[in-house]
Amino acid sequence: MTASTTLTTPVITEQDFARFAEYFYRRTGILFEANKRYFVDKRLIDRINATQSGDFASYFRMLRLHPSGTETQILTNMMTVNETYFFREAYQFDCLTQHVLDEVLAYKQPGDPIRIWCMPCSTGEEAYSIAIHLMECWPKIDRYDVELLASDIDTAVLDSARNGIYSPRSVQGVTPARLSRYFQRLRNGNWQISEDLRHSVDFVRANLNKPEDLWRFSRIDVVFCRNLLIYFDDMSRRAAAQAFFQAMSPGAFICLGHSESMSRISGLFKVRKFGSTIVYQKPLFGETA
């Protein structure tokens, strides 16, 4: 006769939550406050059970000491929010092609590429939206080499972005003309963006909180970092602003989400206003913010 086994739900105490929140903050710059307890606890319990760790202490020890960092990446993928859609806040794309790129070209030498960086890129909608907008709305696109870089801390969404497959709900804001031109309807009802567009964006993993992840991001001319800094505290925001500043060319621009303000974060950038659109510019050599 064998004894029955009773499965119990691991308990996450306030001290456990605080230890994990501090660990995750140091690794990502994202701060989980007490109002995120349910969100965080549920995912921690899922991973404790999936790894058969038994309790938080054992799981947290494995998380911190695991040499490959695989479990930390899995948990990071679960903890980050990836909500986006095509042509979100499209007025900034209009500003890009009507104003920003002309100013960028003023400090370029013949043959220099134009480098645009989307961070975080989530499942790719923003980066692909920029590529489509450039092709449709910037007459000079054929005369310049435009490099589109897109990065995220979440490896799962990067795989999804590279595949470029979207549900009908994901593309509901895309016009029928654009669907016909840039997407292929799949048998299951989903849509896949064209192969040419998939090859036009370089999707790479990068943690903005880790300088060693940012070596490839240099001489950047335009940054789209929308609705990321709202998840950071003041110290992490200032560190992010410094990281962007170092990656950008003098005269380059950064676009933030409509509820974000670089002026409240850092004095490194100049405020620029084109119509009703506010963007931020790294001063040229000899200029001050």
XYZ file of C-alpha atoms in Angstrom:
289
model
C 0.000 0.000 0.000
C 1.421 3.368 -1.029
C 0.772 6.670 0.671
C -1.054 9.255 -1.375
C 0.811 12.419 -2.277
C -0.845 15.746 -1.639
C 0.231 18.567 -3.887
C 0.544 21.880 -2.078
C 0.777 25.371 -3.514
C 4.097 27.020 -2.641
C 3.736 30.055 -0.414
C 5.388 33.346 -1.379
C 5.861 35.467 1.721
C 6.305 39.232 1.811
C 10.000 38.684 2.453
C 10.230 36.303 -0.510
C 8.514 38.845 -2.743
C 10.864 41.601 -1.582
C 13.954 39.430 -2.224
C 12.774 38.485 -5.694
C 11.695 42.034 -6.581
C 15.143 43.351 -5.609
C 16.874 40.613 -7.636
C 14.718 41.238 -10.716
C 15.212 44.995 -10.407
C 18.995 44.629 -10.362
C 18.911 42.442 -13.455
C 16.340 44.320 -15.556
C 15.693 47.752 -14.057
C 11.998 46.845 -13.760
C 10.603 47.478 -10.295
C 7.715 45.362 -9.004
C 5.872 47.120 -6.206
C 3.404 45.598 -3.751
C 0.429 46.135 -6.068
C 2.016 43.598 -8.461
C 2.031 40.799 -5.865
C -0.635 38.670 -7.557
C 1.029 38.981 -10.988
C 4.493 38.113 -9.641
C 3.425 35.416 -7.161
C 1.452 33.492 -9.776
C 4.419 33.308 -12.136
C 6.853 32.390 -9.386
C 4.564 29.569 -8.242
C 4.238 28.332 -11.833
C 8.035 28.128 -12.174
C 8.530 26.570 -8.717
C 6.130 23.796 -9.765
C 7.555 23.463 -13.286
C 11.098 23.050 -11.948
C 9.940 20.839 -9.044
C 11.833 23.089 -6.656
C 9.286 22.574 -3.897
C 9.469 25.994 -2.289
C 10.586 29.548 -2.947
C 13.908 29.243 -1.135
C 15.036 26.291 -3.275
C 13.802 27.894 -6.472
C 15.426 31.252 -5.703
C 18.738 29.537 -4.951
C 18.586 27.754 -8.302
C 17.560 30.960 -10.063
C 20.561 32.882 -8.753
C 23.158 30.127 -9.108
C 22.130 28.423 -12.349
C 25.250 28.823 -14.532
C 23.497 29.059 -17.896
C 20.963 31.682 -16.805
C 18.285 29.715 -18.663
C 15.774 29.823 -15.826
C 16.267 33.553 -15.336
C 15.496 34.088 -19.020
C 12.366 31.901 -18.831
C 11.126 33.841 -15.827
C 11.982 37.165 -17.459
C 9.906 36.186 -20.482
C 6.974 35.466 -18.173
C 7.351 38.642 -16.131
C 7.549 41.174 -18.963
C 4.411 42.642 -20.500
C 4.246 42.605 -24.304
C 1.234 44.511 -25.533
C 1.497 46.333 -28.828
C -0.141 46.692 -32.217
C 0.638 47.903 -35.738
C 0.963 51.658 -36.325
C 0.579 52.565 -32.659
C 0.980 56.332 -32.103
C 1.500 56.751 -35.842
C 1.898 60.514 -35.526
C 5.500 59.839 -34.475
C 6.102 57.947 -37.718
C 4.824 60.999 -39.608
C 7.224 63.159 -37.620
C 10.033 60.741 -38.504
C 9.536 61.015 -42.269
C 8.427 64.659 -42.431
C 10.986 66.231 -40.082
C 13.410 64.045 -38.142
C 15.124 62.213 -41.000
C 15.852 65.450 -42.871
C 17.681 66.735 -39.799
C 19.509 63.423 -39.434
C 20.718 63.665 -43.025
C 22.275 67.061 -42.299
C 25.046 65.460 -40.211
C 25.513 62.376 -42.398
C 28.442 61.787 -44.738
C 27.897 60.194 -48.166
C 27.483 56.457 -47.749
C 26.693 56.601 -44.031
C 23.782 54.338 -43.023
C 20.762 55.598 -41.118
C 20.332 53.479 -37.994
C 16.938 53.231 -36.277
C 16.552 51.296 -33.025
C 13.258 50.010 -31.550
C 13.540 49.153 -27.851
C 11.642 47.158 -26.609
C 10.321 45.691 -29.829
C 7.970 43.046 -28.376
C 6.552 40.864 -31.182
C 7.729 43.182 -33.946
C 4.695 45.305 -34.795
C 6.462 48.622 -34.195
C 9.585 47.780 -36.184
C 7.581 46.455 -39.126
C 5.277 49.495 -38.961
C 8.316 51.765 -39.260
C 9.611 49.764 -42.236
C 6.250 50.023 -44.014
C 5.909 53.715 -43.226
C 9.387 54.447 -44.574
C 8.626 52.641 -47.835
C 5.308 54.421 -48.280
C 6.027 57.905 -46.944
C 9.724 58.731 -47.280
C 10.647 59.481 -50.899
C 14.381 59.234 -50.140
C 14.227 55.638 -48.912
C 15.828 54.273 -52.101
C 18.804 56.635 -51.798
C 19.930 55.649 -48.328
C 20.880 52.487 -46.497
C 18.476 52.277 -43.556
C 19.319 49.782 -40.825
C 16.408 48.779 -38.580
C 17.506 47.288 -35.261
C 14.948 45.902 -32.833
C 15.657 44.510 -29.379
C 13.840 43.088 -26.392
C 14.721 41.351 -23.151
C 12.183 38.583 -23.904
C 13.543 35.841 -26.185
C 10.082 34.379 -26.833
C 8.701 37.575 -28.350
C 11.850 37.940 -30.456
C 11.237 34.507 -31.979
C 7.664 35.552 -32.685
C 8.831 38.816 -34.258
C 11.259 37.016 -36.551
C 8.465 34.699 -37.734
C 6.191 37.682 -38.313
C 2.938 35.748 -37.871
C -0.019 37.637 -36.426
C -3.589 36.792 -35.476
C -6.532 38.604 -37.082
C -6.878 40.606 -33.856
C -3.252 41.732 -34.100
C -3.709 43.141 -37.598
C -7.180 44.605 -37.135
C -5.753 48.123 -37.442
C -3.953 47.359 -40.720
C -5.798 48.571 -43.810
C -6.953 45.989 -46.378
C -4.560 47.524 -48.914
C -1.591 47.014 -46.596
C -2.687 43.499 -45.699
C -2.823 42.641 -49.382
C 0.536 44.225 -50.137
C 2.653 43.230 -47.155
C 1.032 40.116 -45.650
C 0.105 36.604 -46.682
C -3.031 34.940 -45.319
C -2.255 31.548 -43.794
C -4.543 28.530 -43.801
C -5.300 28.880 -40.086
C -6.533 32.442 -40.583
C -3.400 34.171 -39.300
C -1.322 36.611 -41.324
C 2.422 36.476 -42.016
C 4.316 39.585 -42.964
C 6.305 39.374 -46.193
C 9.725 37.759 -46.298
C 11.341 40.988 -47.535
C 10.056 42.862 -44.507
C 11.126 40.080 -42.145
C 14.634 40.371 -43.515
C 14.617 44.163 -43.225
C 14.714 44.130 -39.403
C 17.514 42.746 -37.234
C 15.918 41.365 -34.055
C 18.357 40.838 -31.173
C 18.082 40.219 -27.451
C 19.274 43.098 -25.279
C 18.840 44.052 -21.651
C 19.011 47.831 -21.316
C 20.277 47.321 -17.771
C 23.346 45.376 -18.956
C 26.038 47.410 -20.766
C 27.533 44.226 -22.228
C 24.294 43.698 -24.208
C 24.492 47.095 -25.888
C 27.806 46.902 -27.742
C 26.130 46.593 -31.161
C 23.989 49.691 -30.605
C 26.205 52.585 -31.634
C 25.893 55.527 -34.027
C 22.113 55.280 -33.638
C 20.218 58.071 -35.410
C 16.665 57.492 -34.155
C 15.458 55.579 -31.091
C 11.889 54.492 -30.493
C 11.536 53.634 -26.805
C 7.848 53.902 -26.105
C 6.122 52.906 -22.873
C 9.118 51.153 -21.332
C 10.361 53.769 -18.882
C 7.002 53.853 -17.093
C 7.977 50.464 -15.600
C 11.276 51.835 -14.220
C 12.007 53.828 -11.095
C 13.890 57.142 -11.223
C 17.340 55.578 -10.936
C 16.678 53.057 -13.715
C 15.210 55.772 -15.935
C 18.323 57.900 -15.559
C 20.523 54.888 -16.325
C 18.424 54.128 -19.418
C 18.694 57.735 -20.606
C 22.478 57.549 -20.204
C 22.614 54.270 -22.151
C 20.614 55.747 -25.017
C 22.730 58.915 -24.993
C 25.921 56.890 -25.350
C 24.463 54.785 -28.187
C 23.198 57.765 -30.199
C 25.069 59.888 -32.700
C 25.284 63.637 -31.981
C 22.085 65.146 -33.387
C 20.141 61.887 -33.099
C 16.545 61.750 -31.863
C 14.611 59.643 -29.358
C 10.834 59.147 -29.324
C 9.101 58.191 -26.073
C 5.533 57.163 -25.279
C 2.921 59.901 -25.055
C 2.844 59.716 -21.228
C 6.643 59.804 -20.842
C 8.904 62.853 -20.638
C 12.670 62.819 -21.004
C 12.777 66.294 -19.441
C 11.696 64.795 -16.113
C 14.338 62.070 -16.379
C 17.534 63.617 -17.714
C 18.999 66.938 -18.788
C 21.110 65.324 -21.513
C 18.638 65.889 -24.356
C 17.103 68.909 -26.049
C 13.329 69.100 -26.334
C 12.200 69.422 -29.939
C 8.643 70.053 -31.059
C 7.420 69.450 -34.598
C 3.791 70.529 -34.752
C 2.164 68.802 -31.789
C 4.776 66.023 -31.628
C 7.501 66.207 -28.971
C 10.760 64.326 -29.449
C 14.170 64.617 -27.806
C 17.523 65.260 -29.462
C 21.105 64.574 -28.451
C 22.976 67.869 -28.916
C 25.441 68.211 -31.730
C 29.108 68.738 -30.898
C 29.524 72.094 -29.181
C 25.828 72.410 -28.319
C 24.223 72.097 -24.917
C 20.870 70.588 -24.058
